[in-house]
mmCIF file of C-alpha atoms and ligand atoms in Angstrom:
data_model
loop_
_atom_site.group_PDB
_atom_site.id
_atom_site.type_symbol
_atom_site.label_atom_id
_atom_site.label_comp_id
_atom_site.label_asym_id
_atom_site.label_seq_id
_atom_site.Cartn_x
_atom_site.Cartn_y
_atom_site.Cartn_z
ATOM 1 C CA UNK A 1 -14.423 64.662 83.256
ATOM 2 C CA UNK A 2 -12.275 66.356 85.954
ATOM 3 C CA UNK A 3 -14.348 65.321 88.942
ATOM 4 C CA UNK A 4 -14.206 61.542 88.828
ATOM 5 C CA UNK A 5 -14.538 60.619 92.503
ATOM 6 C CA UNK A 6 -12.295 57.874 93.755
ATOM 7 C CA UNK A 7 -15.461 55.896 94.341
ATOM 8 C CA UNK A 8 -16.533 56.048 90.705
ATOM 9 C CA UNK A 9 -13.028 55.130 89.571
ATOM 10 C CA UNK A 10 -13.119 52.226 91.990
ATOM 11 C CA UNK A 11 -16.505 51.093 90.781
ATOM 12 C CA UNK A 12 -15.400 51.243 87.164
ATOM 13 C CA UNK A 13 -12.373 49.144 88.050
ATOM 14 C CA UNK A 14 -14.428 46.563 89.880
ATOM 15 C CA UNK A 15 -16.779 46.470 86.946
ATOM 16 C CA UNK A 16 -13.920 45.741 84.567
ATOM 17 C CA UNK A 17 -12.541 43.136 86.937
ATOM 18 C CA UNK A 18 -16.016 41.604 86.970
ATOM 19 C CA UNK A 19 -15.995 41.480 83.169
ATOM 20 C CA UNK A 20 -12.728 39.583 83.169
ATOM 21 C CA UNK A 21 -14.125 36.974 85.525
ATOM 22 C CA UNK A 22 -17.100 36.138 83.315
ATOM 23 C CA UNK A 23 -15.995 34.060 80.305
ATOM 24 C CA UNK A 24 -18.954 34.971 78.051
ATOM 25 C CA UNK A 25 -18.106 38.648 78.288
ATOM 26 C CA UNK A 26 -14.481 38.274 77.311
ATOM 27 C CA UNK A 27 -15.811 38.300 73.744
ATOM 28 C CA UNK A 28 -16.255 42.043 74.254
ATOM 29 C CA UNK A 29 -12.506 42.527 74.253
ATOM 30 C CA UNK A 30 -11.455 39.670 72.014
ATOM 31 C CA UNK A 31 -11.886 40.531 68.368
ATOM 32 C CA UNK A 32 -13.809 38.106 66.237
ATOM 33 C CA UNK A 33 -15.275 35.849 68.902
ATOM 34 C CA UNK A 34 -18.849 35.336 67.783
ATOM 35 C CA UNK A 35 -19.811 33.187 70.738
ATOM 36 C CA UNK A 36 -23.392 34.282 71.132
ATOM 37 C CA UNK A 37 -24.057 33.453 67.495
ATOM 38 C CA UNK A 38 -22.683 29.920 67.672
ATOM 39 C CA UNK A 39 -26.074 28.622 68.806
ATOM 40 C CA UNK A 40 -27.905 29.436 65.611
ATOM 41 C CA UNK A 41 -27.903 26.715 62.961
ATOM 42 C CA UNK A 42 -27.575 29.223 60.145
ATOM 43 C CA UNK A 43 -24.546 30.738 61.876
ATOM 44 C CA UNK A 44 -22.947 27.317 62.318
ATOM 45 C CA UNK A 45 -23.537 26.522 58.660
ATOM 46 C CA UNK A 46 -22.053 29.768 57.401
ATOM 47 C CA UNK A 47 -19.053 29.383 59.703
ATOM 48 C CA UNK A 48 -18.247 25.886 58.498
ATOM 49 C CA UNK A 49 -18.845 26.875 54.854
ATOM 50 C CA UNK A 50 -16.387 29.742 55.214
ATOM 51 C CA UNK A 51 -13.867 27.546 57.010
ATOM 52 C CA UNK A 52 -13.806 25.118 54.077
ATOM 53 C CA UNK A 53 -13.970 27.855 51.458
ATOM 54 C CA UNK A 54 -11.404 28.129 48.746
ATOM 55 C CA UNK A 55 -11.341 31.417 46.892
ATOM 56 C CA UNK A 56 -13.600 34.434 47.160
ATOM 57 C CA UNK A 57 -16.959 34.004 48.878
ATOM 58 C CA UNK A 58 -20.100 36.119 48.982
ATOM 59 C CA UNK A 59 -22.264 35.929 52.101
ATOM 60 C CA UNK A 60 -25.759 37.367 51.882
ATOM 61 C CA UNK A 61 -26.044 39.015 55.310
ATOM 62 C CA UNK A 62 -29.430 40.679 54.926
ATOM 63 C CA UNK A 63 -31.812 40.042 52.036
ATOM 64 C CA UNK A 64 -34.984 42.031 52.712
ATOM 65 C CA UNK A 65 -36.099 45.296 51.111
ATOM 66 C CA UNK A 66 -37.307 48.316 52.973
ATOM 67 C CA UNK A 67 -36.974 49.822 56.449
ATOM 68 C CA UNK A 68 -39.226 47.250 58.111
ATOM 69 C CA UNK A 69 -38.137 45.737 61.443
ATOM 70 C CA UNK A 70 -39.085 42.374 62.907
ATOM 71 C CA UNK A 71 -38.708 40.099 59.885
ATOM 72 C CA UNK A 72 -36.669 36.894 59.676
ATOM 73 C CA UNK A 73 -34.738 38.424 56.759
ATOM 74 C CA UNK A 74 -32.724 41.461 57.865
ATOM 75 C CA UNK A 75 -32.351 44.640 55.814
ATOM 76 C CA UNK A 76 -29.845 44.653 52.968
ATOM 77 C CA UNK A 77 -26.167 43.904 53.547
ATOM 78 C CA UNK A 78 -23.488 41.669 52.029
ATOM 79 C CA UNK A 79 -20.059 40.395 52.958
ATOM 80 C CA UNK A 80 -17.378 39.427 50.463
ATOM 81 C CA UNK A 81 -14.397 37.529 51.752
ATOM 82 C CA UNK A 82 -11.221 37.221 49.718
ATOM 83 C CA UNK A 83 -7.779 36.109 50.929
ATOM 84 C CA UNK A 84 -8.802 36.855 54.512
ATOM 85 C CA UNK A 85 -9.973 40.403 53.766
ATOM 86 C CA UNK A 86 -13.613 41.342 54.367
ATOM 87 C CA UNK A 87 -15.600 43.794 52.247
ATOM 88 C CA UNK A 88 -19.085 44.866 53.314
ATOM 89 C CA UNK A 89 -21.647 46.238 50.876
ATOM 90 C CA UNK A 90 -24.579 48.112 52.439
ATOM 91 C CA UNK A 91 -25.407 48.426 56.101
ATOM 92 C CA UNK A 92 -29.116 47.882 56.687
ATOM 93 C CA UNK A 93 -30.339 47.160 60.214
ATOM 94 C CA UNK A 94 -28.797 43.853 61.313
ATOM 95 C CA UNK A 95 -25.451 44.092 59.502
ATOM 96 C CA UNK A 96 -23.301 43.998 62.652
ATOM 97 C CA UNK A 97 -24.994 40.933 64.162
ATOM 98 C CA UNK A 98 -25.010 39.120 60.836
ATOM 99 C CA UNK A 99 -21.320 39.911 60.313
ATOM 100 C CA UNK A 100 -20.561 38.463 63.756
ATOM 101 C CA UNK A 101 -22.635 35.377 62.979
ATOM 102 C CA UNK A 102 -20.346 34.550 60.044
ATOM 103 C CA UNK A 103 -17.504 34.131 62.542
ATOM 104 C CA UNK A 104 -15.295 36.419 60.448
ATOM 105 C CA UNK A 105 -13.100 38.542 62.712
ATOM 106 C CA UNK A 106 -13.842 42.262 62.756
ATOM 107 C CA UNK A 107 -10.097 42.715 62.336
ATOM 108 C CA UNK A 108 -10.566 41.418 58.759
ATOM 109 C CA UNK A 109 -12.869 44.309 57.826
ATOM 110 C CA UNK A 110 -11.088 46.324 55.157
ATOM 111 C CA UNK A 111 -13.695 48.322 53.220
ATOM 112 C CA UNK A 112 -17.354 49.292 53.456
ATOM 113 C CA UNK A 113 -19.465 50.324 50.456
ATOM 114 C CA UNK A 114 -22.866 52.012 50.463
ATOM 115 C CA UNK A 115 -25.128 51.930 47.390
ATOM 116 C CA UNK A 116 -27.472 54.771 48.383
ATOM 117 C CA UNK A 117 -28.889 56.682 51.283
ATOM 118 C CA UNK A 118 -32.017 54.808 52.252
ATOM 119 C CA UNK A 119 -32.322 53.432 55.787
ATOM 120 C CA UNK A 120 -32.428 49.804 54.648
ATOM 121 C CA UNK A 121 -28.917 50.340 53.188
ATOM 122 C CA UNK A 122 -27.203 52.791 55.550
ATOM 123 C CA UNK A 123 -28.877 52.924 58.962
ATOM 124 C CA UNK A 124 -26.358 50.625 60.651
ATOM 125 C CA UNK A 125 -23.253 52.051 58.967
ATOM 126 C CA UNK A 126 -22.306 54.089 62.042
ATOM 127 C CA UNK A 127 -23.024 51.295 64.547
ATOM 128 C CA UNK A 128 -20.961 48.863 62.420
ATOM 129 C CA UNK A 129 -18.047 51.288 62.748
ATOM 130 C CA UNK A 130 -18.383 51.731 66.512
ATOM 131 C CA UNK A 131 -19.102 48.120 67.494
ATOM 132 C CA UNK A 132 -16.568 47.021 64.882
ATOM 133 C CA UNK A 133 -13.990 49.312 66.495
ATOM 134 C CA UNK A 134 -14.613 47.774 69.929
ATOM 135 C CA UNK A 135 -14.263 44.318 68.380
ATOM 136 C CA UNK A 136 -10.979 44.979 66.609
ATOM 137 C CA UNK A 137 -11.845 46.577 63.274
ATOM 138 C CA UNK A 138 -8.678 48.276 62.013
ATOM 139 C CA UNK A 139 -8.803 52.070 62.067
ATOM 140 C CA UNK A 140 -7.507 51.895 58.498
ATOM 141 C CA UNK A 141 -10.939 50.686 57.333
ATOM 142 C CA UNK A 142 -12.175 52.660 54.325
ATOM 143 C CA UNK A 143 -15.689 53.630 53.312
ATOM 144 C CA UNK A 144 -17.091 54.390 49.857
ATOM 145 C CA UNK A 145 -20.506 55.728 48.911
ATOM 146 C CA UNK A 146 -22.555 58.645 47.639
ATOM 147 C CA UNK A 147 -22.220 62.104 49.194
ATOM 148 C CA UNK A 148 -22.606 63.228 51.908
ATOM 149 C CA UNK A 149 -20.928 60.074 53.283
ATOM 150 C CA UNK A 150 -17.956 62.069 54.620
ATOM 151 C CA UNK A 151 -20.223 64.383 56.576
ATOM 152 C CA UNK A 152 -22.402 61.496 57.777
ATOM 153 C CA UNK A 153 -19.330 59.640 59.007
ATOM 154 C CA UNK A 154 -17.853 62.556 60.920
ATOM 155 C CA UNK A 155 -21.280 63.535 62.311
ATOM 156 C CA UNK A 156 -21.822 59.993 63.552
ATOM 157 C CA UNK A 157 -18.400 59.718 65.166
ATOM 158 C CA UNK A 158 -18.887 63.142 66.767
ATOM 159 C CA UNK A 159 -22.262 62.056 68.157
ATOM 160 C CA UNK A 160 -20.551 59.052 69.791
ATOM 161 C CA UNK A 161 -17.475 60.984 70.995
ATOM 162 C CA UNK A 162 -18.303 60.674 74.699
ATOM 163 C CA UNK A 163 -18.924 56.941 74.502
ATOM 164 C CA UNK A 164 -15.867 56.339 72.318
ATOM 165 C CA UNK A 165 -13.670 58.269 74.749
ATOM 166 C CA UNK A 166 -14.986 56.397 77.819
ATOM 167 C CA UNK A 167 -14.271 53.096 76.142
ATOM 168 C CA UNK A 168 -10.858 54.146 74.815
ATOM 169 C CA UNK A 169 -9.844 55.359 78.284
ATOM 170 C CA UNK A 170 -11.053 52.243 80.076
ATOM 171 C CA UNK A 171 -9.543 49.728 77.693
ATOM 172 C CA UNK A 172 -6.512 51.790 76.676
ATOM 173 C CA UNK A 173 -7.528 51.641 73.047
ATOM 174 C CA UNK A 174 -6.676 54.101 70.311
ATOM 175 C CA UNK A 175 -9.906 56.082 69.908
ATOM 176 C CA UNK A 176 -12.048 55.952 66.793
ATOM 177 C CA UNK A 177 -11.413 59.438 65.378
ATOM 178 C CA UNK A 178 -11.834 59.481 61.621
ATOM 179 C CA UNK A 179 -12.450 56.990 58.874
ATOM 180 C CA UNK A 180 -11.058 57.402 55.397
ATOM 181 C CA UNK A 181 -14.129 58.080 53.240
ATOM 182 C CA UNK A 182 -14.256 58.336 49.460
ATOM 183 C CA UNK A 183 -17.455 59.806 48.067
ATOM 184 C CA UNK A 184 -18.680 58.201 44.859
ATOM 185 C CA UNK A 185 -20.954 60.338 42.705
ATOM 186 C CA UNK A 186 -20.986 58.614 39.360
ATOM 187 C CA UNK A 187 -19.994 55.745 37.125
ATOM 188 C CA UNK A 188 -16.413 54.556 36.882
ATOM 189 C CA UNK A 189 -13.564 53.054 38.886
ATOM 190 C CA UNK A 190 -14.051 53.261 42.673
ATOM 191 C CA UNK A 191 -11.018 51.578 44.208
ATOM 192 C CA UNK A 192 -8.468 48.842 43.730
ATOM 193 C CA UNK A 193 -6.348 46.837 46.158
ATOM 194 C CA UNK A 194 -4.442 43.551 46.020
ATOM 195 C CA UNK A 195 -7.683 41.498 45.986
ATOM 196 C CA UNK A 196 -10.260 43.439 44.045
ATOM 197 C CA UNK A 197 -11.069 46.143 41.541
ATOM 198 C CA UNK A 198 -14.367 47.916 42.218
ATOM 199 C CA UNK A 199 -16.413 49.999 39.785
ATOM 200 C CA UNK A 200 -19.787 51.721 39.978
ATOM 201 C CA UNK A 201 -22.754 52.703 37.828
ATOM 202 C CA UNK A 202 -25.541 55.166 38.469
ATOM 203 C CA UNK A 203 -28.904 53.453 38.711
ATOM 204 C CA UNK A 204 -32.502 54.676 38.597
ATOM 205 C CA UNK A 205 -34.057 55.044 42.051
ATOM 206 C CA UNK A 206 -35.810 58.404 42.305
ATOM 207 C CA UNK A 207 -35.667 60.662 44.170
ATOM 208 C CA UNK A 208 -32.358 59.256 45.470
ATOM 209 C CA UNK A 209 -29.405 60.757 43.598
ATOM 210 C CA UNK A 210 -27.024 59.232 43.073
ATOM 211 C CA UNK A 211 -28.042 55.642 43.712
ATOM 212 C CA UNK A 212 -25.285 53.245 42.721
ATOM 213 C CA UNK A 213 -24.703 49.704 41.549
ATOM 214 C CA UNK A 214 -21.256 48.177 42.058
ATOM 215 C CA UNK A 215 -19.144 45.526 40.440
ATOM 216 C CA UNK A 216 -16.361 43.716 42.320
ATOM 217 C CA UNK A 217 -13.752 42.006 40.149
ATOM 218 C CA UNK A 218 -11.753 39.694 42.392
ATOM 219 C CA UNK A 219 -8.849 37.657 41.045
ATOM 220 C CA UNK A 220 -11.027 34.537 40.843
ATOM 221 C CA UNK A 221 -14.622 35.826 40.564
ATOM 222 C CA UNK A 222 -16.695 38.813 39.573
ATOM 223 C CA UNK A 223 -19.787 39.888 41.479
ATOM 224 C CA UNK A 224 -22.143 42.678 40.380
ATOM 225 C CA UNK A 225 -24.837 44.336 42.499
ATOM 226 C CA UNK A 226 -27.775 46.274 41.072
ATOM 227 C CA UNK A 227 -28.437 48.251 44.224
ATOM 228 C CA UNK A 228 -32.010 49.589 44.283
ATOM 229 C CA UNK A 229 -33.206 50.384 40.787
ATOM 230 C CA UNK A 230 -35.796 50.022 38.095
ATOM 231 C CA UNK A 231 -34.684 47.488 35.460
ATOM 232 C CA UNK A 232 -32.074 49.373 33.445
ATOM 233 C CA UNK A 233 -29.536 48.794 30.716
ATOM 234 C CA UNK A 234 -26.722 50.222 32.831
ATOM 235 C CA UNK A 235 -26.946 47.258 35.232
ATOM 236 C CA UNK A 236 -26.876 44.717 32.380
ATOM 237 C CA UNK A 237 -23.815 46.536 31.066
ATOM 238 C CA UNK A 238 -22.172 46.613 34.521
ATOM 239 C CA UNK A 239 -22.776 42.895 35.020
ATOM 240 C CA UNK A 240 -21.690 41.734 31.550
ATOM 241 C CA UNK A 241 -19.978 38.359 31.855
ATOM 242 C CA UNK A 242 -19.977 38.426 35.677
ATOM 243 C CA UNK A 243 -20.060 35.181 37.654
ATOM 244 C CA UNK A 244 -22.796 36.519 39.916
ATOM 245 C CA UNK A 245 -25.382 39.260 39.577
ATOM 246 C CA UNK A 246 -27.170 40.145 42.804
ATOM 247 C CA UNK A 247 -30.276 42.011 41.687
ATOM 248 C CA UNK A 248 -33.105 43.493 43.683
ATOM 249 C CA UNK A 249 -36.427 41.795 42.958
ATOM 250 C CA UNK A 250 -40.072 42.667 43.436
ATOM 251 C CA UNK A 251 -43.007 40.265 43.163
ATOM 252 C CA UNK A 252 -45.740 42.696 42.169
ATOM 253 C CA UNK A 253 -48.908 40.669 43.005
ATOM 254 C CA UNK A 254 -47.679 40.077 46.555
ATOM 255 C CA UNK A 255 -46.624 43.704 46.983
ATOM 256 C CA UNK A 256 -50.151 44.826 46.212
ATOM 257 C CA UNK A 257 -51.705 42.374 48.671
ATOM 258 C CA UNK A 258 -49.155 43.320 51.324
ATOM 259 C CA UNK A 259 -49.705 47.068 50.928
ATOM 260 C CA UNK A 260 -53.471 46.722 51.107
ATOM 261 C CA UNK A 261 -53.107 44.784 54.367
ATOM 262 C CA UNK A 262 -50.716 47.416 55.762
ATOM 263 C CA UNK A 263 -53.085 50.252 54.891
ATOM 264 C CA UNK A 264 -55.947 48.371 56.541
ATOM 265 C CA UNK A 265 -53.783 48.185 59.687
ATOM 266 C CA UNK A 266 -53.402 51.959 59.656
ATOM 267 C CA UNK A 267 -50.107 52.580 57.866
ATOM 268 C CA UNK A 268 -50.385 56.213 56.675
ATOM 269 C CA UNK A 269 -49.950 55.721 52.907
ATOM 270 C CA UNK A 270 -52.386 55.238 50.020
ATOM 271 C CA UNK A 271 -52.210 52.005 48.022
ATOM 272 C CA UNK A 272 -51.964 54.007 44.772
ATOM 273 C CA UNK A 273 -49.102 56.214 45.996
ATOM 274 C CA UNK A 274 -47.215 53.227 47.344
ATOM 275 C CA UNK A 275 -47.581 51.161 44.163
ATOM 276 C CA UNK A 276 -46.567 54.171 42.027
ATOM 277 C CA UNK A 277 -43.431 54.533 44.173
ATOM 278 C CA UNK A 278 -42.661 50.828 43.804
ATOM 279 C CA UNK A 279 -42.993 50.898 40.008
ATOM 280 C CA UNK A 280 -40.860 54.042 39.675
ATOM 281 C CA UNK A 281 -38.108 52.695 41.937
ATOM 282 C CA UNK A 282 -37.845 48.916 41.818
ATOM 283 C CA UNK A 283 -37.586 45.924 39.469
ATOM 284 C CA UNK A 284 -40.339 43.360 38.857
ATOM 285 C CA UNK A 285 -38.716 39.932 39.002
ATOM 286 C CA UNK A 286 -39.455 39.044 35.351
ATOM 287 C CA UNK A 287 -37.515 42.135 34.246
ATOM 288 C CA UNK A 288 -34.636 41.034 36.467
ATOM 289 C CA UNK A 289 -34.545 37.821 34.400
ATOM 290 C CA UNK A 290 -34.241 39.923 31.224
ATOM 291 C CA UNK A 291 -31.351 41.946 32.659
ATOM 292 C CA UNK A 292 -29.481 38.811 33.753
ATOM 293 C CA UNK A 293 -29.958 37.165 30.337
ATOM 294 C CA UNK A 294 -28.723 40.266 28.561
ATOM 295 C CA UNK A 295 -25.695 40.464 30.868
ATOM 296 C CA UNK A 296 -24.913 36.787 30.304
ATOM 297 C CA UNK A 297 -24.081 36.125 33.964
ATOM 298 C CA UNK A 298 -23.636 32.592 35.304
ATOM 299 C CA UNK A 299 -25.737 33.012 38.438
ATOM 300 C CA UNK A 300 -28.562 35.411 39.215
ATOM 301 C CA UNK A 301 -29.216 36.035 42.899
ATOM 302 C CA UNK A 302 -32.629 37.503 43.674
ATOM 303 C CA UNK A 303 -32.333 39.607 46.798
ATOM 304 C CA UNK A 304 -33.598 42.812 48.430
ATOM 305 C CA UNK A 305 -36.887 40.936 48.173
ATOM 306 C CA UNK A 306 -40.059 43.000 47.976
ATOM 307 C CA UNK A 307 -42.077 41.974 49.823
ATOM 308 C CA UNK A 308 -39.792 39.978 52.135
ATOM 309 C CA UNK A 309 -42.505 37.554 53.179
ATOM 310 C CA UNK A 310 -41.343 34.031 53.993
ATOM 311 C CA UNK A 311 -44.564 32.433 52.709
ATOM 312 C CA UNK A 312 -43.625 33.304 49.112
ATOM 313 C CA UNK A 313 -41.909 30.150 47.887
ATOM 314 C CA UNK A 314 -38.563 30.089 46.104
ATOM 315 C CA UNK A 315 -40.314 28.692 43.017
ATOM 316 C CA UNK A 316 -42.729 31.635 42.978
ATOM 317 C CA UNK A 317 -39.763 33.999 43.037
ATOM 318 C CA UNK A 318 -37.791 32.058 40.467
ATOM 319 C CA UNK A 319 -40.447 31.316 37.821
ATOM 320 C CA UNK A 320 -40.949 34.842 36.377
ATOM 321 C CA UNK A 321 -37.171 35.383 36.069
ATOM 322 C CA UNK A 322 -36.659 31.901 34.593
ATOM 323 C CA UNK A 323 -38.904 32.819 31.654
ATOM 324 C CA UNK A 324 -36.057 35.008 30.398
ATOM 325 C CA UNK A 325 -32.888 33.874 32.144
ATOM 326 C CA UNK A 326 -31.573 30.377 31.478
ATOM 327 C CA UNK A 327 -28.687 30.313 33.960
ATOM 328 C CA UNK A 328 -28.791 29.432 37.651
ATOM 329 C CA UNK A 329 -31.262 31.448 39.753
ATOM 330 C CA UNK A 330 -30.795 31.632 43.519
ATOM 331 C CA UNK A 331 -33.359 33.114 45.902
ATOM 332 C CA UNK A 332 -31.278 34.796 48.582
ATOM 333 C CA UNK A 333 -31.638 34.005 52.268
ATOM 334 C CA UNK A 334 -29.770 35.588 55.163
ATOM 335 C CA UNK A 335 -26.373 33.968 55.805
ATOM 336 C CA UNK A 336 -26.386 32.089 52.492
ATOM 337 C CA UNK A 337 -22.842 31.532 51.214
ATOM 338 C CA UNK A 338 -22.182 31.732 47.480
HETATM 339 ZN ZN1 LIG B 401 -33.701 49.272 49.569
HETATM 340 ZN ZN1 LIG B 402 -33.644 52.357 48.202
#
């Protein structure tokens, strides 16, 4: 740090001056400018839907299950927007880009919630904090999730210390030092602010302990999330009378076909072990219909789709749940606004 040569200082300055001269890059220092995303139709649609929105909105950011890259659906994440405040639930790979695509300013980000510690729910938690910080996320942002979320947060920030300090020095920003983290280990109230009251339940997703479901009671709407779980009573109880239940969903015949194809390609798992894991950890879509009917929700959103294969039609997803649930059933897609 002490031996910055005048030349390297000069080159850093010219580099910054260069940034300022290129309009596209000014987004780097202007919070909330999602310019690169404006080209995508889905991004345009979500941005205009949110612009016209009255009341609390849920945006499905990522709707695929599992730590699998390269799909059109990103790993699991959600954004709730209420009175200009943004709440993110889960941080699978893709959450930061998807958040930017909504056009919501990073300065609106108030709280982040994690359901459980699987990659498809937490892997981009740290990057959301650091890129969010660069883009104007308030340092008062709070995070909630199962232990060891405090340790994970401080370990991540420590691992990025050098980069954070370079950026803070260059742009004269207050450095990202600590985030207020509340660890959630069981069922009960999680937090409350002027927009929302959040509560949790423990769900069944071995060997992950605890794995959580959450319910968000906003002033105008209630939204419950199963997290990753087998079909259980606790989720029906959590979601009782909610406007929306977002439940994970698995279409078993397609999972079996998909796994067999993966194994044939050399993925190092056995079909039997994989299917046993799926049955012990996830919810067949017909059972999701039962849970939603029991809870008496208005709208059931099928998400965290297993397998997240685009060739499975919405009707194929919907039909098994519709045998039991008579309300509205929505098959989630990335950037869908509800
Ligand atoms: Zn998952
Ligand atoms: Zn999981």
